[in-house]
PDB file of C-alpha atoms in Angstrom:
ATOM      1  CA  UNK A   1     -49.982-168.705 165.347  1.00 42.00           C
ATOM      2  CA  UNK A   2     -48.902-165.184 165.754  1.00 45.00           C
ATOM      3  CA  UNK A   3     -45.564-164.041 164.814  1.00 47.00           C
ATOM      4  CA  UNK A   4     -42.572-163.116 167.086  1.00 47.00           C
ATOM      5  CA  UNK A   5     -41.436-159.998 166.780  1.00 49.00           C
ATOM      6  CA  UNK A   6     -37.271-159.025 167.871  1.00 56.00           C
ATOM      7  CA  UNK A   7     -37.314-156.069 169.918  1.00 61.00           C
ATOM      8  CA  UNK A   8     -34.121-154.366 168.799  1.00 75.00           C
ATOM      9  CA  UNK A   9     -34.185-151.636 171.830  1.00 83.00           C
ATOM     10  CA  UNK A  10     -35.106-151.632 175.206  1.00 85.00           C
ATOM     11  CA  UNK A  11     -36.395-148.482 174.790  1.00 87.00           C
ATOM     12  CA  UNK A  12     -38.879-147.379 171.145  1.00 84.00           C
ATOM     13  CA  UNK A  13     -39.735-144.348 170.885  1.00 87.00           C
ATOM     14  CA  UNK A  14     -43.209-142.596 169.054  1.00 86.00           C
ATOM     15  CA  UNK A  15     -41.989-141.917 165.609  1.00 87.00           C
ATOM     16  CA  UNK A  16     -43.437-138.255 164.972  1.00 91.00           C
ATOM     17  CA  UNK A  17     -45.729-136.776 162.352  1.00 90.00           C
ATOM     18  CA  UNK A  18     -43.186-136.770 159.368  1.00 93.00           C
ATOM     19  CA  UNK A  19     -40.063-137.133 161.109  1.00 94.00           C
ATOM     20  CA  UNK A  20     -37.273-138.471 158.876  1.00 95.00           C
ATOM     21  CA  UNK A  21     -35.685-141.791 158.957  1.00 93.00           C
ATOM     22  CA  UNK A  22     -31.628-140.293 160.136  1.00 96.00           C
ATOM     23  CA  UNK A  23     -33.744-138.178 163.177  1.00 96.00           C
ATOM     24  CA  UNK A  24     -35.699-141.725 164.293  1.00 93.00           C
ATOM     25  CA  UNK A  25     -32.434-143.709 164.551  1.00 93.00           C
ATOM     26  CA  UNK A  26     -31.185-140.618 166.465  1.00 96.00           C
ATOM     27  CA  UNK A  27     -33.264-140.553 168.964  1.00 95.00           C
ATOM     28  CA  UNK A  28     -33.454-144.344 169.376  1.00 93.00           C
ATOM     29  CA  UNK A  29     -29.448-144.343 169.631  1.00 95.00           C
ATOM     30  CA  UNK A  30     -29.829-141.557 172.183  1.00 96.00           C
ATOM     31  CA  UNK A  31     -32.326-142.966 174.494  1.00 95.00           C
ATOM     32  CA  UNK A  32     -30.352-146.471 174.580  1.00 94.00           C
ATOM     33  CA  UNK A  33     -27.027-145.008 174.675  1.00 95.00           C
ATOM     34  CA  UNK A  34     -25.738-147.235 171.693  1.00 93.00           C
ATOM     35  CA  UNK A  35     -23.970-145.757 168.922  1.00 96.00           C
ATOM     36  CA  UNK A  36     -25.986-144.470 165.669  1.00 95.00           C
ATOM     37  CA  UNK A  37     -23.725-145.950 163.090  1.00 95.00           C
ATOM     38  CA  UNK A  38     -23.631-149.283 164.814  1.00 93.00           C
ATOM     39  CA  UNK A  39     -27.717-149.009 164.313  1.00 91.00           C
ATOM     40  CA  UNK A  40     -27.678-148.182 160.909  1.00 92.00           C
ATOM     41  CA  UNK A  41     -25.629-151.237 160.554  1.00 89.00           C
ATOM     42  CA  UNK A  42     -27.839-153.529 162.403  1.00 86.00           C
ATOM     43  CA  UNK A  43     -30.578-152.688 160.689  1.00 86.00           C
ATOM     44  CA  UNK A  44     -28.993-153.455 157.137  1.00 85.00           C
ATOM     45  CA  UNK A  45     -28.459-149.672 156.213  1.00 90.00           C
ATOM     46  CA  UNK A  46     -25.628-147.678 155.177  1.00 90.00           C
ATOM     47  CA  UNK A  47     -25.078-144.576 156.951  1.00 93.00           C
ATOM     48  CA  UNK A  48     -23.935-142.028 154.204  1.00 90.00           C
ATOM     49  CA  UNK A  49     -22.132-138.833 155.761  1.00 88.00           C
ATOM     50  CA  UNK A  50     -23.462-136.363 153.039  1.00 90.00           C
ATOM     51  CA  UNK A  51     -27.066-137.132 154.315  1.00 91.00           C
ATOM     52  CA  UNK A  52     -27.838-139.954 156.359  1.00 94.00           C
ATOM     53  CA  UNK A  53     -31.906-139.596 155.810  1.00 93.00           C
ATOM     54  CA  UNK A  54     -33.520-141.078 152.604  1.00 93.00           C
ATOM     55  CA  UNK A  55     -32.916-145.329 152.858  1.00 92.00           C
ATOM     56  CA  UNK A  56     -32.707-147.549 149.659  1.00 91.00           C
ATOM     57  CA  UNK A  57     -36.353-149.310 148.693  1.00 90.00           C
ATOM     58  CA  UNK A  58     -34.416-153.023 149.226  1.00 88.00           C
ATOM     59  CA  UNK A  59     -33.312-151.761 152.576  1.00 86.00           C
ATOM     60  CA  UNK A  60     -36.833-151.255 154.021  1.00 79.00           C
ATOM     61  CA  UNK A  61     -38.007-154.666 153.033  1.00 72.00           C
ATOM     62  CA  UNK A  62     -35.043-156.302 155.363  1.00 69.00           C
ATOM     63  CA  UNK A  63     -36.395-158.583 158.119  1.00 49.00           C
ATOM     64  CA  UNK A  64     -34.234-156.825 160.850  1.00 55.00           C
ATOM     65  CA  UNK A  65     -35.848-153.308 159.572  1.00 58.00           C
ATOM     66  CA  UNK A  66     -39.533-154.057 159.290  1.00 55.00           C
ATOM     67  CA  UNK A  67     -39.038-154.973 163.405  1.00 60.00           C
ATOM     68  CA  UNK A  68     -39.241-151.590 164.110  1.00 65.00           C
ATOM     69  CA  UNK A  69     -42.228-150.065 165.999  1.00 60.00           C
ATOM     70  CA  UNK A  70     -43.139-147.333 163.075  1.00 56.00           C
ATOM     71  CA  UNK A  71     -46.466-148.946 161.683  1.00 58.00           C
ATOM     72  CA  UNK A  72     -47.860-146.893 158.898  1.00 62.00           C
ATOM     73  CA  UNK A  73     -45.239-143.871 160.058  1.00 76.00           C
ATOM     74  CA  UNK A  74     -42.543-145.752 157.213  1.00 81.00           C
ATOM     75  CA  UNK A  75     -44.069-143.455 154.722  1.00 85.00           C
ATOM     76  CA  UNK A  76     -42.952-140.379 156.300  1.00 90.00           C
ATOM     77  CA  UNK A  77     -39.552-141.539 155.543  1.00 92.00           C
ATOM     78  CA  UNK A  78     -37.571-140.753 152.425  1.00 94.00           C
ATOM     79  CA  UNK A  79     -36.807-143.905 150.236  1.00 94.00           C
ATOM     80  CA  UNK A  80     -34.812-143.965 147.566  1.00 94.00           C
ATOM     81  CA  UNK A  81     -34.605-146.191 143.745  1.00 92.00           C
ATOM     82  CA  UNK A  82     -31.237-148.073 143.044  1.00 88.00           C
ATOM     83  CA  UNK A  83     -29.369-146.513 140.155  1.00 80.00           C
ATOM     84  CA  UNK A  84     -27.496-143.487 138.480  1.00 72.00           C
ATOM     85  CA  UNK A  85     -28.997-140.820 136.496  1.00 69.00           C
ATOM     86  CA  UNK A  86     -33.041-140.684 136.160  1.00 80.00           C
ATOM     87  CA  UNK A  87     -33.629-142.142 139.385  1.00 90.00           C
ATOM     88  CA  UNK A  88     -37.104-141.881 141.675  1.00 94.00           C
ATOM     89  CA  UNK A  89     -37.398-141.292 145.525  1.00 95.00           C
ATOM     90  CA  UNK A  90     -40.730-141.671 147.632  1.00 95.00           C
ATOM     91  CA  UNK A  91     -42.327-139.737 150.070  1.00 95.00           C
ATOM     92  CA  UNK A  92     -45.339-140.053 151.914  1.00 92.00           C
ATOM     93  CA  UNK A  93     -46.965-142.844 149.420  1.00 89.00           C
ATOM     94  CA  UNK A  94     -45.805-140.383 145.869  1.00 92.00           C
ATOM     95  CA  UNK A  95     -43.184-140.981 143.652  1.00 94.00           C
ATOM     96  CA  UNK A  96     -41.065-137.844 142.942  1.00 95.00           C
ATOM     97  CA  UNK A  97     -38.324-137.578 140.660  1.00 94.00           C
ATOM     98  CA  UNK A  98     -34.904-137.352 142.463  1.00 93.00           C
ATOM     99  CA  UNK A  99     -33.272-134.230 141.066  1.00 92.00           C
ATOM    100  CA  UNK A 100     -36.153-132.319 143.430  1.00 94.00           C
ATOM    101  CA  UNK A 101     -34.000-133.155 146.632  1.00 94.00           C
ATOM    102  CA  UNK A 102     -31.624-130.684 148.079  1.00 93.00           C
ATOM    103  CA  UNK A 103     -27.911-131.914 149.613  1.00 85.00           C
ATOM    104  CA  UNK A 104     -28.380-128.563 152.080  1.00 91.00           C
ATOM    105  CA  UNK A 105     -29.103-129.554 155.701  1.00 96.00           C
ATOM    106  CA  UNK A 106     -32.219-126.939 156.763  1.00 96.00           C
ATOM    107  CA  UNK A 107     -34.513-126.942 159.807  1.00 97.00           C
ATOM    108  CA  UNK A 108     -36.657-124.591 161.123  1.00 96.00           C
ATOM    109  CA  UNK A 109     -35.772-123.718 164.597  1.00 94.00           C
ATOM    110  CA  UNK A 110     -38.437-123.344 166.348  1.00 94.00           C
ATOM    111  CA  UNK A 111     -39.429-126.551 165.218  1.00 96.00           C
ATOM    112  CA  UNK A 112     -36.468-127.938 166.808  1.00 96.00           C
ATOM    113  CA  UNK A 113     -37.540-126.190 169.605  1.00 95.00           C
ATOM    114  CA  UNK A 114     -40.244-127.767 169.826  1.00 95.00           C
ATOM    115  CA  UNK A 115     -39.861-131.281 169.057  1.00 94.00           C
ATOM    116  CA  UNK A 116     -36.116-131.651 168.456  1.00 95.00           C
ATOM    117  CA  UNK A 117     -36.528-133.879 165.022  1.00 96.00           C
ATOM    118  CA  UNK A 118     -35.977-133.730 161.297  1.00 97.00           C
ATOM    119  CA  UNK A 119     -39.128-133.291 159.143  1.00 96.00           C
ATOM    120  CA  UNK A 120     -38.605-135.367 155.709  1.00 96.00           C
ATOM    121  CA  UNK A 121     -40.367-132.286 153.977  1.00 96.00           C
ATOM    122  CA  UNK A 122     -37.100-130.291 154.541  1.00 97.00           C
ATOM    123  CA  UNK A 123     -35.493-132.707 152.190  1.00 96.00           C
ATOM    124  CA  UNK A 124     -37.029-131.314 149.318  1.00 97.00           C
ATOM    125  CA  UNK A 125     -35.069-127.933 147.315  1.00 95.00           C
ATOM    126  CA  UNK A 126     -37.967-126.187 146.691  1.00 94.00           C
ATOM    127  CA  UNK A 127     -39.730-126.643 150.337  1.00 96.00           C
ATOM    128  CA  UNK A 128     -38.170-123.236 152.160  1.00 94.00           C
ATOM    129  CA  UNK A 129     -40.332-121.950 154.478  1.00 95.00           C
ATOM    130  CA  UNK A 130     -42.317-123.663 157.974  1.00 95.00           C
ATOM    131  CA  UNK A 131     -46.222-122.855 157.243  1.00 92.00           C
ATOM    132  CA  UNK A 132     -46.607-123.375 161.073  1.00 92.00           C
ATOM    133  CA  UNK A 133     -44.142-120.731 162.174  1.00 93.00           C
ATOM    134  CA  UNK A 134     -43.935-118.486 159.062  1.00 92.00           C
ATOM    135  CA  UNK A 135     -40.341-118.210 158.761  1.00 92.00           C
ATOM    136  CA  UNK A 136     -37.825-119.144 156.261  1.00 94.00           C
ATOM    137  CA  UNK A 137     -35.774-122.584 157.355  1.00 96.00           C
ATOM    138  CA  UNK A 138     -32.726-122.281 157.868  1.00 94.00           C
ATOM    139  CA  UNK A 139     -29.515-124.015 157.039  1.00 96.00           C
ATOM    140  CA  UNK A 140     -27.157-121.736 158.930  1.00 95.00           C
ATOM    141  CA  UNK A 141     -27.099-120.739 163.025  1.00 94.00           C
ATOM    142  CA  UNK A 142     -28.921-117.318 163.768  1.00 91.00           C
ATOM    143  CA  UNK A 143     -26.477-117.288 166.645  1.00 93.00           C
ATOM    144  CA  UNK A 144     -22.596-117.881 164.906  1.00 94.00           C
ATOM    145  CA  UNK A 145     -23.870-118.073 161.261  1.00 94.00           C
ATOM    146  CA  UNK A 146     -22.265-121.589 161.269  1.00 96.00           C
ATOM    147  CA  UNK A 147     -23.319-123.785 158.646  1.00 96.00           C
ATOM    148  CA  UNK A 148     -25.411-126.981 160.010  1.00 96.00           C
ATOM    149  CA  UNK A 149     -23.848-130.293 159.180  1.00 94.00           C
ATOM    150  CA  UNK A 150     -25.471-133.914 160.160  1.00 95.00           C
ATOM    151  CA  UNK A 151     -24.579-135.026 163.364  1.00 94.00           C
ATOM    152  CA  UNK A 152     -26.823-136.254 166.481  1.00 94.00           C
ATOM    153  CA  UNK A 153     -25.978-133.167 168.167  1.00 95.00           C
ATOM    154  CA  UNK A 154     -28.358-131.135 165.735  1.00 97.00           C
ATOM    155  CA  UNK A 155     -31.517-132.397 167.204  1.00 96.00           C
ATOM    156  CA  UNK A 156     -30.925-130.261 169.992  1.00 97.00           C
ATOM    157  CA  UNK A 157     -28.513-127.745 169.685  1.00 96.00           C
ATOM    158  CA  UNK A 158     -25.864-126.107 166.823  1.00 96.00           C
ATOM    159  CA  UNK A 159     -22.833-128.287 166.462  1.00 93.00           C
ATOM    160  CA  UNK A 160     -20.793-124.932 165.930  1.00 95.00           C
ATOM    161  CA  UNK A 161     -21.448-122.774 168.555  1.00 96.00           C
ATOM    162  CA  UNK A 162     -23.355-125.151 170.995  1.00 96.00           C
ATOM    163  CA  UNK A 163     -26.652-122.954 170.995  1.00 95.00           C
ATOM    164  CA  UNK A 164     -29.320-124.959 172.131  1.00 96.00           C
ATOM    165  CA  UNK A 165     -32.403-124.590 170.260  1.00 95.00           C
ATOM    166  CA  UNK A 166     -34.287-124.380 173.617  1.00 94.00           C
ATOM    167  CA  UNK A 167     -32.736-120.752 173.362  1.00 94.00           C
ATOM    168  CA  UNK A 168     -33.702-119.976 170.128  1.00 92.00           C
ATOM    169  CA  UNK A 169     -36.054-117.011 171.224  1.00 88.00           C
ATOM    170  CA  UNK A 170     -33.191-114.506 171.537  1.00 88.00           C
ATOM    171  CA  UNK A 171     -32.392-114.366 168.152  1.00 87.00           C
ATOM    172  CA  UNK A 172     -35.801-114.972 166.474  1.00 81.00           C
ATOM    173  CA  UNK A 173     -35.642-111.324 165.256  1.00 78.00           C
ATOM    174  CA  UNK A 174     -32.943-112.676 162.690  1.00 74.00           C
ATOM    175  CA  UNK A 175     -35.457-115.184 161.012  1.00 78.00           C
ATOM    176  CA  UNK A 176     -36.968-113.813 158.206  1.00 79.00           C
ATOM    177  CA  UNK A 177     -40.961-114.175 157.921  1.00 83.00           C
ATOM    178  CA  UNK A 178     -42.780-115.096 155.800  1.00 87.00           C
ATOM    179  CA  UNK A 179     -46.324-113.186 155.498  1.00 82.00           C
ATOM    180  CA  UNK A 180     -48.150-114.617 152.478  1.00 86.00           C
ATOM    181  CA  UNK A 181     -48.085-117.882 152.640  1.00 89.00           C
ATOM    182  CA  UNK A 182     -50.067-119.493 149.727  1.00 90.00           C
ATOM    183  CA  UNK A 183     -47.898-120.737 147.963  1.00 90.00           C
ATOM    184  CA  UNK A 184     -45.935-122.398 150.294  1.00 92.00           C
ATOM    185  CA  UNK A 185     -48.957-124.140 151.712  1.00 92.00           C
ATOM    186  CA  UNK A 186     -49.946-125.482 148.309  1.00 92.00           C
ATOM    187  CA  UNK A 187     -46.442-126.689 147.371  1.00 93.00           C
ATOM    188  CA  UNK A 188     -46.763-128.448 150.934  1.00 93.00           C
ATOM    189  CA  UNK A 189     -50.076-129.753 150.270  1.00 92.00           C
ATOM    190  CA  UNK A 190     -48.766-131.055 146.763  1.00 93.00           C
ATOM    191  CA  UNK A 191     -45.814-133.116 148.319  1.00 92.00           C
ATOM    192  CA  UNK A 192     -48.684-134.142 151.227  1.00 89.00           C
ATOM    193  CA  UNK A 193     -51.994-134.840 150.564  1.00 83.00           C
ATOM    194  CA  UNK A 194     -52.220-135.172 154.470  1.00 76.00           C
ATOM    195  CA  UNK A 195     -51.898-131.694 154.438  1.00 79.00           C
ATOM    196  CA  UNK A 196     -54.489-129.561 155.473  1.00 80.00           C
ATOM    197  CA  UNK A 197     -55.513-126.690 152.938  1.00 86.00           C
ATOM    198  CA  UNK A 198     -58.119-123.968 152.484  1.00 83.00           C
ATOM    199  CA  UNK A 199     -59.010-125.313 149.031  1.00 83.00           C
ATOM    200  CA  UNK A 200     -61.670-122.309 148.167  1.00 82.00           C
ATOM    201  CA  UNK A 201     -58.763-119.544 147.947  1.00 84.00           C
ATOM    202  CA  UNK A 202     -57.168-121.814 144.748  1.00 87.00           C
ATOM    203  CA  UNK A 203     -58.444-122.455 141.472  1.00 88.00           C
ATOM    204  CA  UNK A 204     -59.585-126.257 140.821  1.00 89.00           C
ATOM    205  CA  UNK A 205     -57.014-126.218 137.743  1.00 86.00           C
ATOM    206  CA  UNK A 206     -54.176-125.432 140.724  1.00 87.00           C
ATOM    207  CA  UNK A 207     -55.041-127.922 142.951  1.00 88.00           C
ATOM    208  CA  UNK A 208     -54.737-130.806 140.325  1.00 88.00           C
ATOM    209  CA  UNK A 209     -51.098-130.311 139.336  1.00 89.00           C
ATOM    210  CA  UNK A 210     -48.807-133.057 140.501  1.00 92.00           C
ATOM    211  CA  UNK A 211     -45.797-131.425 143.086  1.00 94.00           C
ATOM    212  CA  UNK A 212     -43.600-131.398 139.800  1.00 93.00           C
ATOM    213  CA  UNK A 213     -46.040-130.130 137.815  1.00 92.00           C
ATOM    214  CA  UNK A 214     -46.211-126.925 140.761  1.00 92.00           C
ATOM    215  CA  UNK A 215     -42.639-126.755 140.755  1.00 92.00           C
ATOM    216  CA  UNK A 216     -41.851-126.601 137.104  1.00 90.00           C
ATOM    217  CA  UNK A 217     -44.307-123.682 137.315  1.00 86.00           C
ATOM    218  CA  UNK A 218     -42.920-121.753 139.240  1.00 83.00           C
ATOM    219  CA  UNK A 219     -39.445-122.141 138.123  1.00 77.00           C
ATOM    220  CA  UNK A 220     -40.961-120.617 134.803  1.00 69.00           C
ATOM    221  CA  UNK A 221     -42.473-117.152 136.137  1.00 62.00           C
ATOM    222  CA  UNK A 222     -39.455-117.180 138.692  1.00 59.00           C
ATOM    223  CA  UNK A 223     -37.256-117.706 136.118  1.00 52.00           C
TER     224      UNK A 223
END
């Protein structure tokens, strides 16, 4: 006998290519006019202010969560271990250790532009630049130099100055670009095996290091 499922919404949208758990609930609570806390409540999650994106493990495996309409899209979400200290997070099927996350909110623009969601990548400290638009993210407004907060209101415009990121092309001379891109695609590819990479331009040695392994790395010719 095949299981009934709860729809929770009227209305369920796509989840995107590695859109983030905080910019899903968004646009769910958007499209059914309901309010986003209330959501995160239903579905057994606490909403936390300082960055409402990466979910506990325990709080995936909730019967009222698994009813949404993600499939095999739950990866691209940011989970998170129980604990102080040494704790783990998971991405996209790998285990990463939890000190690699940044508490900065950053986007790339023209990515909001475009799709008007939070990519889980942007989560990570040492992830900085958009491979498909060569620019730096950014974590301030190129219009008011406002710093971005979380709020609902980011998915389509700055919560500062109200630019809407339909607009963005009038100040895309302030983004700074990024030219050689190598080894931002390979510390992408690293956190993404998904990825797509021109594996002949790196040495085999490269391309087995774990994301860490990359990371730690660089930090030591960086310094």
């Amino acid at each position: 006998m095949k299981e009934m499922v709860t729809v929770m919404w009227p209305i369920q949208p796509i989840q995107q290519e590695k859109e983030s758990f905080y910019s899903y609930i968004c646009r769910i609570s958007e499209l059914n006019h309901c309010d986003l806390k209330a959501n995160y409540k239903l579905l057994g999650v606490r909403y936390r202010q300082n960055n409402p994106n990466p979910i506990y493990l325990d709080e995936r495996d909730t019967i009222r969560f698994i009813n949404l309409t993600v499939n095999s899209r739950v990866n691209d979400w940011l989970f998170l271990e129980r604990g102080s200290g040494n704790t783990d997070c998971f991405l996209f099927g790998q285990k990463f250790p939890r000190y690699l996350l940044s508490k900065k909110v950053k986007v790339c623009p023209l990515c909001m532009r475009d799709h008007n969601t939070f990519n889980s990548e942007w989560q990570f400290t040492h992830i900085t630049t958009c491979i498909e638009h060569q620019c730096l993210l950014q974590d301030s407004c190129p219009s008011c130099n406002g710093l971005f907060s979380w709020s609902e209101e980011l998915l389509h415009k700055c919560t500062v100055c109200h630019m809407q990121w339909k607009d963005i092309c009038r100040y895309i001379e302030k983004f700074n670009k990024v030219e050689k891109l190598d080894v931002h695609k390979l510390l992408i590819y690293q956190l993404n095996k998904n990825n797509k990479l021109e594996k002949e331009q790196y040495p085999v040695e490269v391309l087995k290091l774990r994301y860490i392994d990359l990371v730690h790395v660089l930090s030591f010719f960086l310094g």
